[in-house]
PDB file of C-alpha atoms in Angstrom:
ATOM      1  CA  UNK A   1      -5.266 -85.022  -3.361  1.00 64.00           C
ATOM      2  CA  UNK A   2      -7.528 -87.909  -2.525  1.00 71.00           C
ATOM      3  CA  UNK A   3      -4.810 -90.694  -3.753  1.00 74.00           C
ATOM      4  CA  UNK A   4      -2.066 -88.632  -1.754  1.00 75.00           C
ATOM      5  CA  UNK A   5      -4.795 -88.971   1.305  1.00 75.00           C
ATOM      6  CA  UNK A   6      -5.551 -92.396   0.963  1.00 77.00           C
ATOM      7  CA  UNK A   7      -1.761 -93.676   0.596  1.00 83.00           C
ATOM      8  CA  UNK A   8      -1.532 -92.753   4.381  1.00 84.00           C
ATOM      9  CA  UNK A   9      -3.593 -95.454   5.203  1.00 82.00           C
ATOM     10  CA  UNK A  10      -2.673 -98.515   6.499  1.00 83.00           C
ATOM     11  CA  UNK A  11      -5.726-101.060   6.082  1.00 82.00           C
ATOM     12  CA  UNK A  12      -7.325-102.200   3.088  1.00 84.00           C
ATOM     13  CA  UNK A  13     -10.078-100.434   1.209  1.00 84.00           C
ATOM     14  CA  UNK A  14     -11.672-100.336  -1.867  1.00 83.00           C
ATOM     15  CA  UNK A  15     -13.170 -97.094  -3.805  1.00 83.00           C
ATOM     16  CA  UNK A  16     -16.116 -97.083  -6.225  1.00 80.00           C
ATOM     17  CA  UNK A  17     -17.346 -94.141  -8.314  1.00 79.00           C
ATOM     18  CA  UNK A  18     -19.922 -92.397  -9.272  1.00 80.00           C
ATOM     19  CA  UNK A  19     -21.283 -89.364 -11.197  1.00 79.00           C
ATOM     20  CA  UNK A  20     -23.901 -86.867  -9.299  1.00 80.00           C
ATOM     21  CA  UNK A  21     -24.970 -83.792 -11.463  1.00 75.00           C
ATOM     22  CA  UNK A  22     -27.980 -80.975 -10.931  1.00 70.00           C
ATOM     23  CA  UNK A  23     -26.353 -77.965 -12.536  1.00 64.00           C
ATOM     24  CA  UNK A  24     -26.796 -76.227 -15.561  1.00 61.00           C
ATOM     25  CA  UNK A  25     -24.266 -73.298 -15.741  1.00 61.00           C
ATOM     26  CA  UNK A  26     -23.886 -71.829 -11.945  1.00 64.00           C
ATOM     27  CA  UNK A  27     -27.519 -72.917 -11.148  1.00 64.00           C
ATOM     28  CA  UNK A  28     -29.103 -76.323  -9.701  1.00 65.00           C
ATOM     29  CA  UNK A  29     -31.648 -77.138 -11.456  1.00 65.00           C
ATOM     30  CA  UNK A  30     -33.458 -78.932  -8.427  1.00 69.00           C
ATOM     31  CA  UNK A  31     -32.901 -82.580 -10.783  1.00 72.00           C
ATOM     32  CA  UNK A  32     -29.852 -84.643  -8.811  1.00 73.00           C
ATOM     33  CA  UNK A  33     -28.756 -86.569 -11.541  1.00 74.00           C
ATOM     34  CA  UNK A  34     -26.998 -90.458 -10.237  1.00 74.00           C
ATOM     35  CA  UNK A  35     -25.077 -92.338 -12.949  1.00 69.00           C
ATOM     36  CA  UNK A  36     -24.716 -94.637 -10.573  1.00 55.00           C
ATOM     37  CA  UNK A  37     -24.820 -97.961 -12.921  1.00 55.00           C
ATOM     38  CA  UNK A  38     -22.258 -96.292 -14.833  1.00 58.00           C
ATOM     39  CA  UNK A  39     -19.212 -97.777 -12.473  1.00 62.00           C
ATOM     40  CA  UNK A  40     -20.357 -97.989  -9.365  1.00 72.00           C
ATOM     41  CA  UNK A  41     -21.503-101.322  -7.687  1.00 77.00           C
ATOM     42  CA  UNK A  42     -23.858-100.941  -4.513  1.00 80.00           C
ATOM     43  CA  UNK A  43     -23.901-104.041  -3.905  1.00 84.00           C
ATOM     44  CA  UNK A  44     -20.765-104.146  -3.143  1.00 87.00           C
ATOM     45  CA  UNK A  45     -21.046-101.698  -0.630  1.00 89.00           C
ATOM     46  CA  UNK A  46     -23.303-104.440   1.641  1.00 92.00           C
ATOM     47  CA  UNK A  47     -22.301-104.567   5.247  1.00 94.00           C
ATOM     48  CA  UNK A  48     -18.995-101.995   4.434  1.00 93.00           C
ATOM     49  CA  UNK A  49     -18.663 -98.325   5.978  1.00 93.00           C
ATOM     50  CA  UNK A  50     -18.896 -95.693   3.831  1.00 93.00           C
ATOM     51  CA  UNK A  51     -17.447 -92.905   3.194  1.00 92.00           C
ATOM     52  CA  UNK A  52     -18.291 -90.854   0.735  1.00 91.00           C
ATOM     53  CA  UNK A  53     -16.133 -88.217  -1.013  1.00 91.00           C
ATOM     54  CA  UNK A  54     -18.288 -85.223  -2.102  1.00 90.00           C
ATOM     55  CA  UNK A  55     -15.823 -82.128  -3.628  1.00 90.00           C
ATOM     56  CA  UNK A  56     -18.313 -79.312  -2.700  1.00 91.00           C
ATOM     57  CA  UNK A  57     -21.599 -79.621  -0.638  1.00 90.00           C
ATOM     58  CA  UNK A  58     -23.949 -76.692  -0.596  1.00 85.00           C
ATOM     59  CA  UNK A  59     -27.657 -76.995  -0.753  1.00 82.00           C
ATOM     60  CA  UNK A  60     -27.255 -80.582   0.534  1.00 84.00           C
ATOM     61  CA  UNK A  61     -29.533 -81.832  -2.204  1.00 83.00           C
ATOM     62  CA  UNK A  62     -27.131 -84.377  -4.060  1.00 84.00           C
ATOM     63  CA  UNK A  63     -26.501 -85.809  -0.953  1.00 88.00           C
ATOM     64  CA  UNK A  64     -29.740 -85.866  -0.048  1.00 87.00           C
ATOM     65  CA  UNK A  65     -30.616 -88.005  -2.991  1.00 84.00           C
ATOM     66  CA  UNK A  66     -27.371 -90.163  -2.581  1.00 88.00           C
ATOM     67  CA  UNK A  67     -26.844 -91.284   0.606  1.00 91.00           C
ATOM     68  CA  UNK A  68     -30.386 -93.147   1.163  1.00 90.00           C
ATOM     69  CA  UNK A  69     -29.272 -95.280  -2.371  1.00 86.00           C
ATOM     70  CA  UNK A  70     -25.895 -96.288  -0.182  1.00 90.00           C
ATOM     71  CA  UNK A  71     -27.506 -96.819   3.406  1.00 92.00           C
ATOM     72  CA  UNK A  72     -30.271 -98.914   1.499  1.00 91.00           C
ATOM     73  CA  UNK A  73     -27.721-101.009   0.489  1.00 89.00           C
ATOM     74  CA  UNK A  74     -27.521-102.617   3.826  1.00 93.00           C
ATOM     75  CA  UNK A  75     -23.994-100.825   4.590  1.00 94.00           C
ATOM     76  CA  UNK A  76     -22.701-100.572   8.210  1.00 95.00           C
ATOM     77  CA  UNK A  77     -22.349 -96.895   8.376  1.00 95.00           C
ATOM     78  CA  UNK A  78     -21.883 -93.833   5.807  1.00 94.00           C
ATOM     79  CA  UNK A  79     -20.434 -90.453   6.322  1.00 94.00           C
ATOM     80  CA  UNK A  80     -19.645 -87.925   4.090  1.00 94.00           C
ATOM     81  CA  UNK A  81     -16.371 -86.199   3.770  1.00 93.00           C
ATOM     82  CA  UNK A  82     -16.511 -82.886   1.809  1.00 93.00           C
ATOM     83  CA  UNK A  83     -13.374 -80.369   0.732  1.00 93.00           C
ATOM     84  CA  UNK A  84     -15.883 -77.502   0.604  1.00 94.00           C
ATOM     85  CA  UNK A  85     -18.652 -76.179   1.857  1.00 92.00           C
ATOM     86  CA  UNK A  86     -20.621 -73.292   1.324  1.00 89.00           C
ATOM     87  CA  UNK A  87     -22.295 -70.637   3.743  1.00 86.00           C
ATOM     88  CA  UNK A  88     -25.408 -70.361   2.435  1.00 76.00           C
ATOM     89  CA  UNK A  89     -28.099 -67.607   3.734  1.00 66.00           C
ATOM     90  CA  UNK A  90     -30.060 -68.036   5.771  1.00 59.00           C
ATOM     91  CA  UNK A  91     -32.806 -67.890   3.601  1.00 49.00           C
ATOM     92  CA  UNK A  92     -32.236 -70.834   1.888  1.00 53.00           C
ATOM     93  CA  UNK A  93     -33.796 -74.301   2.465  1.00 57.00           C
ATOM     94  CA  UNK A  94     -30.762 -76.273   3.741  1.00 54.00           C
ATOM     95  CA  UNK A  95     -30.814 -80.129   3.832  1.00 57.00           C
ATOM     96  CA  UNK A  96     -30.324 -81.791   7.057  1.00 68.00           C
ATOM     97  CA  UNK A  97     -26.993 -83.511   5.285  1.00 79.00           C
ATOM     98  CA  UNK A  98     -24.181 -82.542   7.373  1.00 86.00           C
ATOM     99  CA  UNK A  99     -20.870 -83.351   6.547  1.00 92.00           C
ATOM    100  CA  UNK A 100     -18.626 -85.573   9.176  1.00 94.00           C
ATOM    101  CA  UNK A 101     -15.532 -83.897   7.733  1.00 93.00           C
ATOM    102  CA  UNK A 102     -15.300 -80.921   5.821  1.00 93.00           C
ATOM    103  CA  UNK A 103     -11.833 -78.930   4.617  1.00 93.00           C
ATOM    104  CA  UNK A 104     -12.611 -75.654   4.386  1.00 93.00           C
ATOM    105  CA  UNK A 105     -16.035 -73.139   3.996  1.00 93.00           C
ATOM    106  CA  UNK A 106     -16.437 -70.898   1.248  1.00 94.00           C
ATOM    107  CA  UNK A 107     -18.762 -67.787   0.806  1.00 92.00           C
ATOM    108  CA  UNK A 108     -21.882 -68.399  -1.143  1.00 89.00           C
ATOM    109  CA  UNK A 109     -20.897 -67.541  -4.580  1.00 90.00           C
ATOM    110  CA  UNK A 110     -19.662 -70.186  -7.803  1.00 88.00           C
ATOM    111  CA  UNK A 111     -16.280 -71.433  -6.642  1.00 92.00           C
ATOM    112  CA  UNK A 112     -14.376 -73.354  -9.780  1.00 91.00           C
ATOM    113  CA  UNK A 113     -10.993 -75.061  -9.900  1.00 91.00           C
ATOM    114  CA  UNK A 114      -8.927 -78.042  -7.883  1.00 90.00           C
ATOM    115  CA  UNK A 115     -11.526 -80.572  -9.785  1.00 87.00           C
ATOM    116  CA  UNK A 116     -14.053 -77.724  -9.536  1.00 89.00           C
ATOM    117  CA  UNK A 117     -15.953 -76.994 -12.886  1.00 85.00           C
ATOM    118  CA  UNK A 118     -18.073 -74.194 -15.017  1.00 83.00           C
ATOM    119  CA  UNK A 119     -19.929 -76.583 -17.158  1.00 79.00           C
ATOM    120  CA  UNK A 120     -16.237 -78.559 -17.269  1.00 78.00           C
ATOM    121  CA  UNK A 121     -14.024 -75.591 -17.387  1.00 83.00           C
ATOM    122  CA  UNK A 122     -11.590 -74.196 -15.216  1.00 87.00           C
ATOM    123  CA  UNK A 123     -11.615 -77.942 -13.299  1.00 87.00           C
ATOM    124  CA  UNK A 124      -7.813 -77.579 -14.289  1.00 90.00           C
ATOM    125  CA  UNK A 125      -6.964 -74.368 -12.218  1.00 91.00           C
ATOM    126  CA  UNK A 126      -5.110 -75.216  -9.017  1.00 91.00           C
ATOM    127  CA  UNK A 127      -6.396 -72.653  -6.475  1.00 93.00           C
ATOM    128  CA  UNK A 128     -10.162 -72.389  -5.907  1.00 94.00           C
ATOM    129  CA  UNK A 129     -11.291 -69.357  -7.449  1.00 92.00           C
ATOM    130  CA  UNK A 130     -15.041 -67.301  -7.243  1.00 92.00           C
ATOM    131  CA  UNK A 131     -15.888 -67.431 -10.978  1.00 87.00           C
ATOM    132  CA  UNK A 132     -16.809 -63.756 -12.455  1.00 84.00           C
ATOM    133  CA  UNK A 133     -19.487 -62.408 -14.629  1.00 80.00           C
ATOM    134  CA  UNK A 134     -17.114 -62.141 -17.154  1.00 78.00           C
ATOM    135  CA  UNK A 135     -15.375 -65.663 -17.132  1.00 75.00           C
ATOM    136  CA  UNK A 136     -19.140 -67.490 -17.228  1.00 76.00           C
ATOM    137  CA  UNK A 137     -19.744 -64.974 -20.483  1.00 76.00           C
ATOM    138  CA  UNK A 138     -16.163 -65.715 -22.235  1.00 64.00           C
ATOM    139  CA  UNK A 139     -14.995 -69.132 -20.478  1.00 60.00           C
ATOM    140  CA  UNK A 140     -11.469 -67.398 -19.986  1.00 48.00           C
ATOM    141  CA  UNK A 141      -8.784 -67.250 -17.421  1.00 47.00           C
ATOM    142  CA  UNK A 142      -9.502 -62.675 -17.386  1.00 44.00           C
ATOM    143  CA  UNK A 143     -13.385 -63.880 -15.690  1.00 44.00           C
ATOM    144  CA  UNK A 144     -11.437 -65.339 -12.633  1.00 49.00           C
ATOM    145  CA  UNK A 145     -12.822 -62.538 -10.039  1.00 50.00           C
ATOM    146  CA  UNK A 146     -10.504 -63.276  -6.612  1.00 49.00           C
ATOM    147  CA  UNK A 147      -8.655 -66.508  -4.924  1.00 51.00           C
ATOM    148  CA  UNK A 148     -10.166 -67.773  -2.021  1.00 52.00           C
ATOM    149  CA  UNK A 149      -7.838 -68.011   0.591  1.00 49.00           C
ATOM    150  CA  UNK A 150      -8.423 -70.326   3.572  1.00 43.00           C
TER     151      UNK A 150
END
């Protein structure tokens, strides 16, 4: 999807990548992971606008922790663009991160497939599914509750 997306585009660009992780099963464990020296370069990033590509945001807190590592890097601007997002309660402590653009909302509950994983399962699937009780116990296709349609 993003390659299809970024073919349209008719100036140059350049991508970097990174790896942001604070999940353990379905639950954060409050620790945003950034394997950022793994491949991505931030100081490449000086005096460039950003824009980052985040598949789900829904607490906010990976973002929270990433984008001050790119502004800090002396870029020009830096936006996040998002496919998902999730309506939290109101209960819980949202961040103040905000997507720019964001695809589609989603109901608070574990959403898997489209690039979407269950501790790197179902990332395959290509529909974006709520992930049951029963496919977090057994890891199979039968624990795929309902389709989210948008």
């Amino acid at each position: 999807l993003l390659a299809s997306a970024l073919s349209k585009l008719k100036h140059p660009y350049t991508m970097e990548f990174t790896r942001i992780s604070s999940y353990v099963g379905t639950q954060s464990t409050g620790d945003v992971q950034v394997m950022a020296n793994q491949v991505l370069d931030l100081d490449r990033l000086r005096g460039r606008h950003v824009l980052v590509v985040e598949d789900i945001v829904d607490t906010g807190k990976s973002m929270s922790r990433f984008i001050p590592m790119v502004q800090d890097c002396g870029t020009k601007s830096c936006e996040i663009c998002t496919l998902l997002t999730k309506r939290l309660a109101s209960s819980v402590d949202k961040s103040s991160i905000i997507p720019k653009y964001a695809g589609f909302s989603v109901p608070d509950e574990f959403v898997v497939g489209f690039g979407l994983d269950y501790n790197e399962m179902y990332r395959d699937l290509e529909d974006i599914w709520i992930v049951s009780k029963m496919g977090i116990d057994f890891g199979g296709m039968d624990g795929i509750k309902e389709e989210i349609n948008s």
